[in-house]
PDB file of C-alpha atoms in Angstrom:
ATOM      1  CA  MET Y 858     179.445 150.374  41.820  1.00  0.00           C
ATOM      2  CA  GLU Y 859     180.585 147.107  42.829  1.00  0.00           C
ATOM      3  CA  GLU Y 860     177.732 144.395  43.339  1.00  0.00           C
ATOM      4  CA  THR Y 861     177.384 142.994  46.835  1.00  0.00           C
ATOM      5  CA  THR Y 862     176.697 139.266  47.405  1.00  0.00           C
ATOM      6  CA  PRO Y 863     173.893 138.798  49.648  1.00  0.00           C
ATOM      7  CA  PRO Y 864     174.465 136.856  52.672  1.00  0.00           C
ATOM      8  CA  GLN Y 865     173.959 133.311  52.654  1.00  0.00           C
ATOM      9  CA  GLN Y 866     171.073 132.066  54.791  1.00  0.00           C
ATOM     10  CA  PRO Y 867     172.149 129.683  57.630  1.00  0.00           C
ATOM     11  CA  GLU Y 868     171.342 126.180  57.170  1.00  0.00           C
ATOM     12  CA  ARG Y 869     167.864 125.311  58.933  1.00  0.00           C
ATOM     13  CA  ARG Y 870     167.267 121.708  59.760  1.00  0.00           C
ATOM     14  CA  VAL Y 871     163.775 120.853  60.993  1.00  0.00           C
ATOM     15  CA  VAL Y 872     162.996 117.596  62.460  1.00  0.00           C
ATOM     16  CA  ILE Y 873     159.462 116.281  62.798  1.00  0.00           C
ATOM     17  CA  ALA Y 874     159.129 113.390  65.219  1.00  0.00           C
ATOM     18  CA  CYS Y 875     156.718 111.539  67.386  1.00  0.00           C
ATOM     19  CA  ARG Y 876     156.966 112.788  70.981  1.00  0.00           C
ATOM     20  CA  VAL Y 877     157.776 109.433  72.382  1.00  0.00           C
ATOM     21  CA  MET Y 878     161.382 110.323  71.267  1.00  0.00           C
ATOM     22  CA  GLU Y 879     161.506 113.698  73.044  1.00  0.00           C
ATOM     23  CA  PRO Y 880     163.618 112.546  75.808  1.00  0.00           C
ATOM     24  CA  GLU Y 881     166.290 111.083  73.559  1.00  0.00           C
ATOM     25  CA  LEU Y 882     166.126 113.751  71.046  1.00  0.00           C
ATOM     26  CA  GLU Y 883     166.337 116.459  73.753  1.00  0.00           C
ATOM     27  CA  ALA Y 884     169.296 114.759  75.497  1.00  0.00           C
ATOM     28  CA  VAL Y 885     171.211 115.070  72.368  1.00  0.00           C
ATOM     29  CA  ARG Y 886     169.909 118.384  71.206  1.00  0.00           C
ATOM     30  CA  SER Y 887     172.761 120.259  72.714  1.00  0.00           C
ATOM     31  CA  ILE Y 888     174.736 119.061  69.882  1.00  0.00           C
ATOM     32  CA  SER Y 889     173.028 121.375  67.433  1.00  0.00           C
ATOM     33  CA  PRO Y 890     170.780 123.545  69.538  1.00  0.00           C
ATOM     34  CA  ALA Y 891     169.479 125.702  66.310  1.00  0.00           C
ATOM     35  CA  VAL Y 892     167.729 122.667  64.981  1.00  0.00           C
ATOM     36  CA  GLU Y 893     164.041 123.030  65.249  1.00  0.00           C
ATOM     37  CA  ILE Y 894     162.107 119.891  66.640  1.00  0.00           C
ATOM     38  CA  VAL Y 895     158.342 119.650  65.768  1.00  0.00           C
ATOM     39  CA  TYR Y 896     156.734 116.841  68.142  1.00  0.00           C
ATOM     40  CA  LEU Y 897     153.415 115.086  67.123  1.00  0.00           C
ATOM     41  CA  GLU Y 898     151.423 113.318  69.664  1.00  0.00           C
ATOM     42  CA  GLN Y 899     152.093 109.827  70.754  1.00  0.00           C
ATOM     43  CA  GLY Y 900     150.223 106.740  69.933  1.00  0.00           C
ATOM     44  CA  LEU Y 901     149.573 107.921  66.269  1.00  0.00           C
ATOM     45  CA  HIS Y 902     151.062 104.621  65.121  1.00  0.00           C
ATOM     46  CA  ARG Y 903     147.502 102.940  66.350  1.00  0.00           C
ATOM     47  CA  THR Y 904     145.583 104.858  63.675  1.00  0.00           C
ATOM     48  CA  PRO Y 905     148.149 104.712  60.896  1.00  0.00           C
ATOM     49  CA  LYS Y 906     145.976 105.919  58.200  1.00  0.00           C
ATOM     50  CA  LYS Y 907     145.839 109.331  60.082  1.00  0.00           C
ATOM     51  CA  LEU Y 908     149.621 109.488  60.383  1.00  0.00           C
ATOM     52  CA  PRO Y 909     150.605 110.474  56.844  1.00  0.00           C
ATOM     53  CA  GLY Y 910     148.100 113.250  56.651  1.00  0.00           C
ATOM     54  CA  MET Y 911     149.388 114.656  59.976  1.00  0.00           C
ATOM     55  CA  ILE Y 912     153.193 114.294  59.279  1.00  0.00           C
ATOM     56  CA  GLN Y 913     152.501 115.819  55.631  1.00  0.00           C
ATOM     57  CA  GLU Y 914     150.739 118.789  57.304  1.00  0.00           C
ATOM     58  CA  ARG Y 915     153.746 119.600  59.385  1.00  0.00           C
ATOM     59  CA  ILE Y 916     155.984 119.117  56.400  1.00  0.00           C
ATOM     60  CA  ASP Y 917     153.824 121.653  54.519  1.00  0.00           C
ATOM     61  CA  GLN Y 918     154.238 124.172  57.341  1.00  0.00           C
ATOM     62  CA  VAL Y 919     157.871 124.169  57.614  1.00  0.00           C
ATOM     63  CA  ALA Y 920     158.763 123.720  53.754  1.00  0.00           C
ATOM     64  CA  SER Y 921     158.926 127.271  52.917  1.00  0.00           C
ATOM     65  CA  TYR Y 922     161.876 127.883  55.369  1.00  0.00           C
ATOM     66  CA  ALA Y 923     163.642 124.795  56.054  1.00  0.00           C
ATOM     67  CA  ASN Y 924     166.830 123.611  54.304  1.00  0.00           C
ATOM     68  CA  GLU Y 925     166.367 120.010  55.283  1.00  0.00           C
ATOM     69  CA  ILE Y 926     163.556 118.131  56.760  1.00  0.00           C
ATOM     70  CA  VAL Y 927     164.010 114.897  58.716  1.00  0.00           C
ATOM     71  CA  LEU Y 928     161.684 112.538  60.223  1.00  0.00           C
ATOM     72  CA  GLY Y 929     161.816 110.806  63.641  1.00  0.00           C
ATOM     73  CA  TYR Y 930     159.520 107.993  62.765  1.00  0.00           C
ATOM     74  CA  GLY Y 931     159.749 104.395  61.616  1.00  0.00           C
ATOM     75  CA  LEU Y 932     157.633 103.006  58.917  1.00  0.00           C
ATOM     76  CA  CYS Y 933     155.119 102.492  61.683  1.00  0.00           C
ATOM     77  CA  SER Y 934     152.610  99.882  60.271  1.00  0.00           C
ATOM     78  CA  ASN Y 935     152.934 101.687  56.886  1.00  0.00           C
ATOM     79  CA  GLY Y 936     151.936 104.992  58.649  1.00  0.00           C
ATOM     80  CA  LEU Y 937     154.687 107.053  56.692  1.00  0.00           C
ATOM     81  CA  VAL Y 938     153.390 105.473  53.101  1.00  0.00           C
ATOM     82  CA  GLY Y 939     152.084 108.636  51.148  1.00  0.00           C
ATOM     83  CA  VAL Y 940     154.182 111.173  52.774  1.00  0.00           C
ATOM     84  CA  THR Y 941     155.888 113.260  50.006  1.00  0.00           C
ATOM     85  CA  ALA Y 942     158.871 115.725  50.039  1.00  0.00           C
ATOM     86  CA  ARG Y 943     158.495 119.067  49.250  1.00  0.00           C
ATOM     87  CA  ARG Y 944     160.865 121.926  48.362  1.00  0.00           C
ATOM     88  CA  GLN Y 945     163.723 120.012  49.902  1.00  0.00           C
ATOM     89  CA  LYS Y 946     165.125 116.755  50.485  1.00  0.00           C
ATOM     90  CA  LEU Y 947     163.453 114.662  53.269  1.00  0.00           C
ATOM     91  CA  PHE Y 948     165.455 112.367  55.247  1.00  0.00           C
ATOM     92  CA  VAL Y 949     163.694 109.193  56.720  1.00  0.00           C
ATOM     93  CA  PRO Y 950     165.109 106.527  59.012  1.00  0.00           C
ATOM     94  CA  ARG Y 951     165.446 103.293  57.333  1.00  0.00           C
ATOM     95  CA  CYS Y 952     163.399 101.339  60.079  1.00  0.00           C
ATOM     96  CA  HIS Y 953     160.222  99.383  60.217  1.00  0.00           C
ATOM     97  CA  ASP Y 954     159.990  99.962  63.902  1.00  0.00           C
ATOM     98  CA  CYS Y 955     161.117 102.971  65.991  1.00  0.00           C
ATOM     99  CA  ILE Y 956     162.392 100.558  68.568  1.00  0.00           C
ATOM    100  CA  ALA Y 957     165.397 100.321  66.090  1.00  0.00           C
ATOM    101  CA  LEU Y 958     165.991 103.995  66.860  1.00  0.00           C
ATOM    102  CA  PHE Y 959     166.267 103.538  70.407  1.00  0.00           C
ATOM    103  CA  MET Y 960     168.580 100.616  70.193  1.00  0.00           C
ATOM    104  CA  GLY Y 961     170.776 102.416  67.612  1.00  0.00           C
ATOM    105  CA  SER Y 962     170.127 100.478  64.481  1.00  0.00           C
ATOM    106  CA  PRO Y 963     167.784  97.981  62.853  1.00  0.00           C
ATOM    107  CA  ALA Y 964     170.398  95.335  63.197  1.00  0.00           C
ATOM    108  CA  GLN Y 965     170.558  95.658  66.931  1.00  0.00           C
ATOM    109  CA  TYR Y 966     166.650  95.628  67.250  1.00  0.00           C
ATOM    110  CA  GLU Y 967     166.694  92.492  64.980  1.00  0.00           C
ATOM    111  CA  LYS Y 968     169.035  90.824  67.065  1.00  0.00           C
ATOM    112  CA  ALA Y 969     167.316  91.532  70.364  1.00  0.00           C
ATOM    113  CA  PHE Y 970     164.045  90.356  68.511  1.00  0.00           C
ATOM    114  CA  HIS Y 971     165.412  87.207  67.429  1.00  0.00           C
ATOM    115  CA  ASP Y 972     167.071  86.556  70.816  1.00  0.00           C
ATOM    116  CA  ASN Y 973     163.975  87.712  72.987  1.00  0.00           C
ATOM    117  CA  PRO Y 974     160.890  86.599  71.162  1.00  0.00           C
ATOM    118  CA  GLY Y 975     157.702  87.696  73.196  1.00  0.00           C
ATOM    119  CA  THR Y 976     159.200  90.875  74.383  1.00  0.00           C
ATOM    120  CA  TYR Y 977     157.187  94.019  74.929  1.00  0.00           C
ATOM    121  CA  TYR Y 978     159.298  97.173  74.680  1.00  0.00           C
ATOM    122  CA  LEU Y 979     158.883 100.182  76.807  1.00  0.00           C
ATOM    123  CA  THR Y 980     160.992 103.495  76.322  1.00  0.00           C
ATOM    124  CA  PRO Y 981     161.202 106.355  78.674  1.00  0.00           C
ATOM    125  CA  GLY Y 982     158.866 108.520  76.510  1.00  0.00           C
ATOM    126  CA  TRP Y 983     156.179 105.877  76.590  1.00  0.00           C
ATOM    127  CA  VAL Y 984     156.431 105.296  80.347  1.00  0.00           C
ATOM    128  CA  LYS Y 985     156.401 108.830  81.069  1.00  0.00           C
ATOM    129  CA  GLU Y 986     153.422 109.578  79.110  1.00  0.00           C
ATOM    130  CA  ASN Y 987     151.301 106.592  80.380  1.00  0.00           C
ATOM    131  CA  GLN Y 988     151.357 104.974  77.212  1.00  0.00           C
ATOM    132  CA  ASP Y 989     152.675 101.781  78.747  1.00  0.00           C
ATOM    133  CA  PRO Y 990     150.039  98.772  79.273  1.00  0.00           C
ATOM    134  CA  LEU Y 991     149.540  99.876  82.816  1.00  0.00           C
ATOM    135  CA  GLY Y 992     148.716 103.341  81.702  1.00  0.00           C
ATOM    136  CA  THR Y 993     146.610 102.232  79.004  1.00  0.00           C
ATOM    137  CA  TYR Y 994     144.508  99.766  81.482  1.00  0.00           C
ATOM    138  CA  ARG Y 995     144.028 102.549  84.063  1.00  0.00           C
ATOM    139  CA  MET Y 996     143.351 105.598  81.880  1.00  0.00           C
ATOM    140  CA  GLU Y 997     141.720 104.195  78.751  1.00  0.00           C
ATOM    141  CA  TYR Y 998     140.233 100.678  79.404  1.00  0.00           C
ATOM    142  CA  LEU Y 999     138.912 100.890  83.058  1.00  0.00           C
ATOM    143  CA  PRO Y1000     136.642 104.000  82.565  1.00  0.00           C
ATOM    144  CA  LYS Y1001     135.261 102.695  79.146  1.00  0.00           C
ATOM    145  CA  TYR Y1002     134.768  99.225  79.931  1.00  0.00           C
ATOM    146  CA  GLY Y1003     134.864  98.518  83.625  1.00  0.00           C
ATOM    147  CA  GLU Y1004     137.425  96.176  85.929  1.00  0.00           C
ATOM    148  CA  LYS Y1005     136.418  92.938  84.614  1.00  0.00           C
ATOM    149  CA  ALA Y1006     136.048  93.620  80.920  1.00  0.00           C
ATOM    150  CA  ALA Y1007     139.068  96.043  81.014  1.00  0.00           C
ATOM    151  CA  PHE Y1008     141.483  93.515  82.401  1.00  0.00           C
ATOM    152  CA  TRP Y1009     140.387  90.997  80.015  1.00  0.00           C
ATOM    153  CA  ALA Y1010     140.860  93.482  76.910  1.00  0.00           C
ATOM    154  CA  ILE Y1011     144.354  94.484  77.985  1.00  0.00           C
ATOM    155  CA  ARG Y1012     145.352  91.046  78.902  1.00  0.00           C
ATOM    156  CA  GLU Y1013     144.215  89.810  75.307  1.00  0.00           C
ATOM    157  CA  SER Y1014     146.333  92.564  73.903  1.00  0.00           C
ATOM    158  CA  LEU Y1015     149.539  91.171  75.687  1.00  0.00           C
ATOM    159  CA  LYS Y1016     148.721  87.448  75.067  1.00  0.00           C
ATOM    160  CA  ASN Y1017     151.723  86.956  72.738  1.00  0.00           C
ATOM    161  CA  TYR Y1018     154.132  88.532  75.229  1.00  0.00           C
ATOM    162  CA  THR Y1019     156.048  86.892  77.982  1.00  0.00           C
ATOM    163  CA  HIS Y1020     158.412  89.786  78.909  1.00  0.00           C
ATOM    164  CA  ILE Y1021     158.400  93.547  79.617  1.00  0.00           C
ATOM    165  CA  ALA Y1022     161.395  95.126  78.615  1.00  0.00           C
ATOM    166  CA  LEU Y1023     162.584  98.670  79.224  1.00  0.00           C
ATOM    167  CA  ILE Y1024     165.164 100.481  76.867  1.00  0.00           C
ATOM    168  CA  ASN Y1025     167.425 102.105  79.378  1.00  0.00           C
ATOM    169  CA  SER Y1026     168.627 104.973  77.152  1.00  0.00           C
ATOM    170  CA  GLY Y1027     170.570 106.767  80.155  1.00  0.00           C
ATOM    171  CA  MET Y1028     167.553 109.316  81.150  1.00  0.00           C
ATOM    172  CA  GLN Y1029     168.172 111.045  84.329  1.00  0.00           C
ATOM    173  CA  GLU Y1030     164.898 109.738  85.875  1.00  0.00           C
ATOM    174  CA  ILE Y1031     165.782 106.046  84.958  1.00  0.00           C
ATOM    175  CA  GLU Y1032     165.106 104.905  88.469  1.00  0.00           C
ATOM    176  CA  SER Y1033     161.461 105.798  88.435  1.00  0.00           C
ATOM    177  CA  LEU Y1034     160.989 104.698  84.887  1.00  0.00           C
ATOM    178  CA  ARG Y1035     162.384 101.345  85.929  1.00  0.00           C
ATOM    179  CA  ARG Y1036     160.302 101.093  88.796  1.00  0.00           C
ATOM    180  CA  ARG Y1037     157.209 101.740  86.661  1.00  0.00           C
ATOM    181  CA  ALA Y1038     158.282  99.214  84.129  1.00  0.00           C
ATOM    182  CA  ARG Y1039     158.667  96.642  86.896  1.00  0.00           C
ATOM    183  CA  GLU Y1040     155.144  97.188  88.004  1.00  0.00           C
ATOM    184  CA  ASN Y1041     153.884  96.643  84.591  1.00  0.00           C
ATOM    185  CA  ALA Y1042     155.786  93.523  84.572  1.00  0.00           C
ATOM    186  CA  ALA Y1043     154.395  92.391  88.064  1.00  0.00           C
ATOM    187  CA  PHE Y1044     150.715  93.474  87.228  1.00  0.00           C
ATOM    188  CA  PHE Y1045     150.527  91.460  84.059  1.00  0.00           C
ATOM    189  CA  ASN Y1046     152.351  88.476  85.358  1.00  0.00           C
ATOM    190  CA  LEU Y1047     155.220  88.910  82.788  1.00  0.00           C
ATOM    191  CA  ALA Y1048     158.729  88.477  83.335  1.00  0.00           C
ATOM    192  CA  TYR Y1049     161.102  91.804  83.329  1.00  0.00           C
ATOM    193  CA  ARG Y1050     164.250  92.635  81.362  1.00  0.00           C
ATOM    194  CA  GLU Y1051     166.322  95.693  80.517  1.00  0.00           C
ATOM    195  CA  PHE Y1052     168.239  96.363  77.331  1.00  0.00           C
ATOM    196  CA  ALA Y1053     170.706  99.265  76.994  1.00  0.00           C
ATOM    197  CA  GLY Y1054     169.662 101.879  74.605  1.00  0.00           C
ATOM    198  CA  ASN Y1055     171.965 103.814  72.153  1.00  0.00           C
ATOM    199  CA  LEU Y1056     171.514 107.273  71.116  1.00  0.00           C
ATOM    200  CA  SER Y1057     173.453 107.077  67.980  1.00  0.00           C
ATOM    201  CA  TYR Y1058     170.667 107.349  65.599  1.00  0.00           C
ATOM    202  CA  PHE Y1059     169.185 110.191  67.510  1.00  0.00           C
ATOM    203  CA  GLU Y1060     172.540 112.033  67.083  1.00  0.00           C
ATOM    204  CA  LYS Y1061     172.295 111.445  63.417  1.00  0.00           C
ATOM    205  CA  ILE Y1062     168.646 112.633  63.261  1.00  0.00           C
ATOM    206  CA  ILE Y1063     169.881 115.982  64.986  1.00  0.00           C
ATOM    207  CA  ARG Y1064     173.075 116.715  63.278  1.00  0.00           C
ATOM    208  CA  GLY Y1065     173.600 114.452  60.355  1.00  0.00           C
ATOM    209  CA  PRO Y1066     175.133 113.192  58.141  1.00  0.00           C
ATOM    210  CA  PHE Y1067     172.298 110.925  56.811  1.00  0.00           C
ATOM    211  CA  PRO Y1068     174.131 107.681  55.474  1.00  0.00           C
ATOM    212  CA  ALA Y1069     172.021 105.882  52.943  1.00  0.00           C
ATOM    213  CA  ASP Y1070     172.385 102.634  54.848  1.00  0.00           C
ATOM    214  CA  ASP Y1071     170.421 104.472  57.898  1.00  0.00           C
ATOM    215  CA  PHE Y1072     168.092 106.877  56.045  1.00  0.00           C
ATOM    216  CA  LEU Y1073     166.068 106.984  52.712  1.00  0.00           C
ATOM    217  CA  HIS Y1074     166.598 110.180  50.918  1.00  0.00           C
ATOM    218  CA  LEU Y1075     163.532 111.522  49.110  1.00  0.00           C
ATOM    219  CA  GLN Y1076     163.920 114.217  46.419  1.00  0.00           C
ATOM    220  CA  PRO Y1077     161.690 117.084  46.169  1.00  0.00           C
ATOM    221  CA  GLY Y1078     158.428 115.340  44.859  1.00  0.00           C
ATOM    222  CA  GLU Y1079     159.084 111.942  45.604  1.00  0.00           C
ATOM    223  CA  THR Y1080     156.794 110.007  47.873  1.00  0.00           C
ATOM    224  CA  ILE Y1081     157.374 107.378  50.678  1.00  0.00           C
ATOM    225  CA  THR Y1082     156.306 103.859  49.568  1.00  0.00           C
ATOM    226  CA  GLN Y1083     156.576 100.694  51.345  1.00  0.00           C
ATOM    227  CA  SER Y1084     158.925  99.190  48.611  1.00  0.00           C
ATOM    228  CA  LEU Y1085     161.603 101.619  49.732  1.00  0.00           C
ATOM    229  CA  TYR Y1086     162.231  99.909  53.027  1.00  0.00           C
ATOM    230  CA  PHE Y1087     162.862  96.565  51.127  1.00  0.00           C
TER     231      PHE Y1087
END
C-alpha cells in the first residue's frame, strides 16, 4: 500500500500591530487577504512598561498556529524590549519610532526630523481616534483638571513644538482628517504642514519579504533588546 503525503498546511502569517496603523494596514490588506491582523489599543507607548507584556500575550495566543509573526511597532520608548519569539521567527520593523513606518523608511523620517525640527506628527489613525492633542485636551484633560489647568497641561506637553504636521497616506477621508489637523494647529497656535505618506513599509509587513535592512529577524527563543536597534 502506497504511503500518501499529508497535505501541506497553508502559510499563515499573523501581524500584531498598534491600532493607529489600522487605516494603512487595511488599505494594503487586499494584497494578502488571508493575513490575520491582531490590533492592540492605541496609546500604549505612553506606558511602555506595559507594552511588552501585552504584545507577548498576543504572540503566545497565535504561536500555536502561525507560520510567521510580524509586529507592527517601532521600538516605542523601549516598549518592545523583552518580547520573545516563540515557535516561529518573529519579524520586527527596524524602527525606533513608528512614524518611520508611515513615511516608508527610517531614512525618510530622519530626513524629515532633521529638516523640520519641532514638528508634532499626526497620522490618520491618531486623528480618527481622537488621540491628537485636541482630543487629549478635550476628552482627558478637561474632565480631569478643569479648563485652566487642562490648557496649561496640554500646552506644556507641546512646548517644544512649533508645527503640527499631518502625514497624508492617501486615506479616502483625508479632507476631514486635514480639517482636524488644521484645527489642532490653530487651537494651539502652531504652524501647519503636511507630509506625503508612503505605504511601502506596510506592504512589507503584510506580504513580506522581510529584508534585514528593514526588519529584525528573531529566532525562536530570542528576545528583543535595545542593542538590536543599534
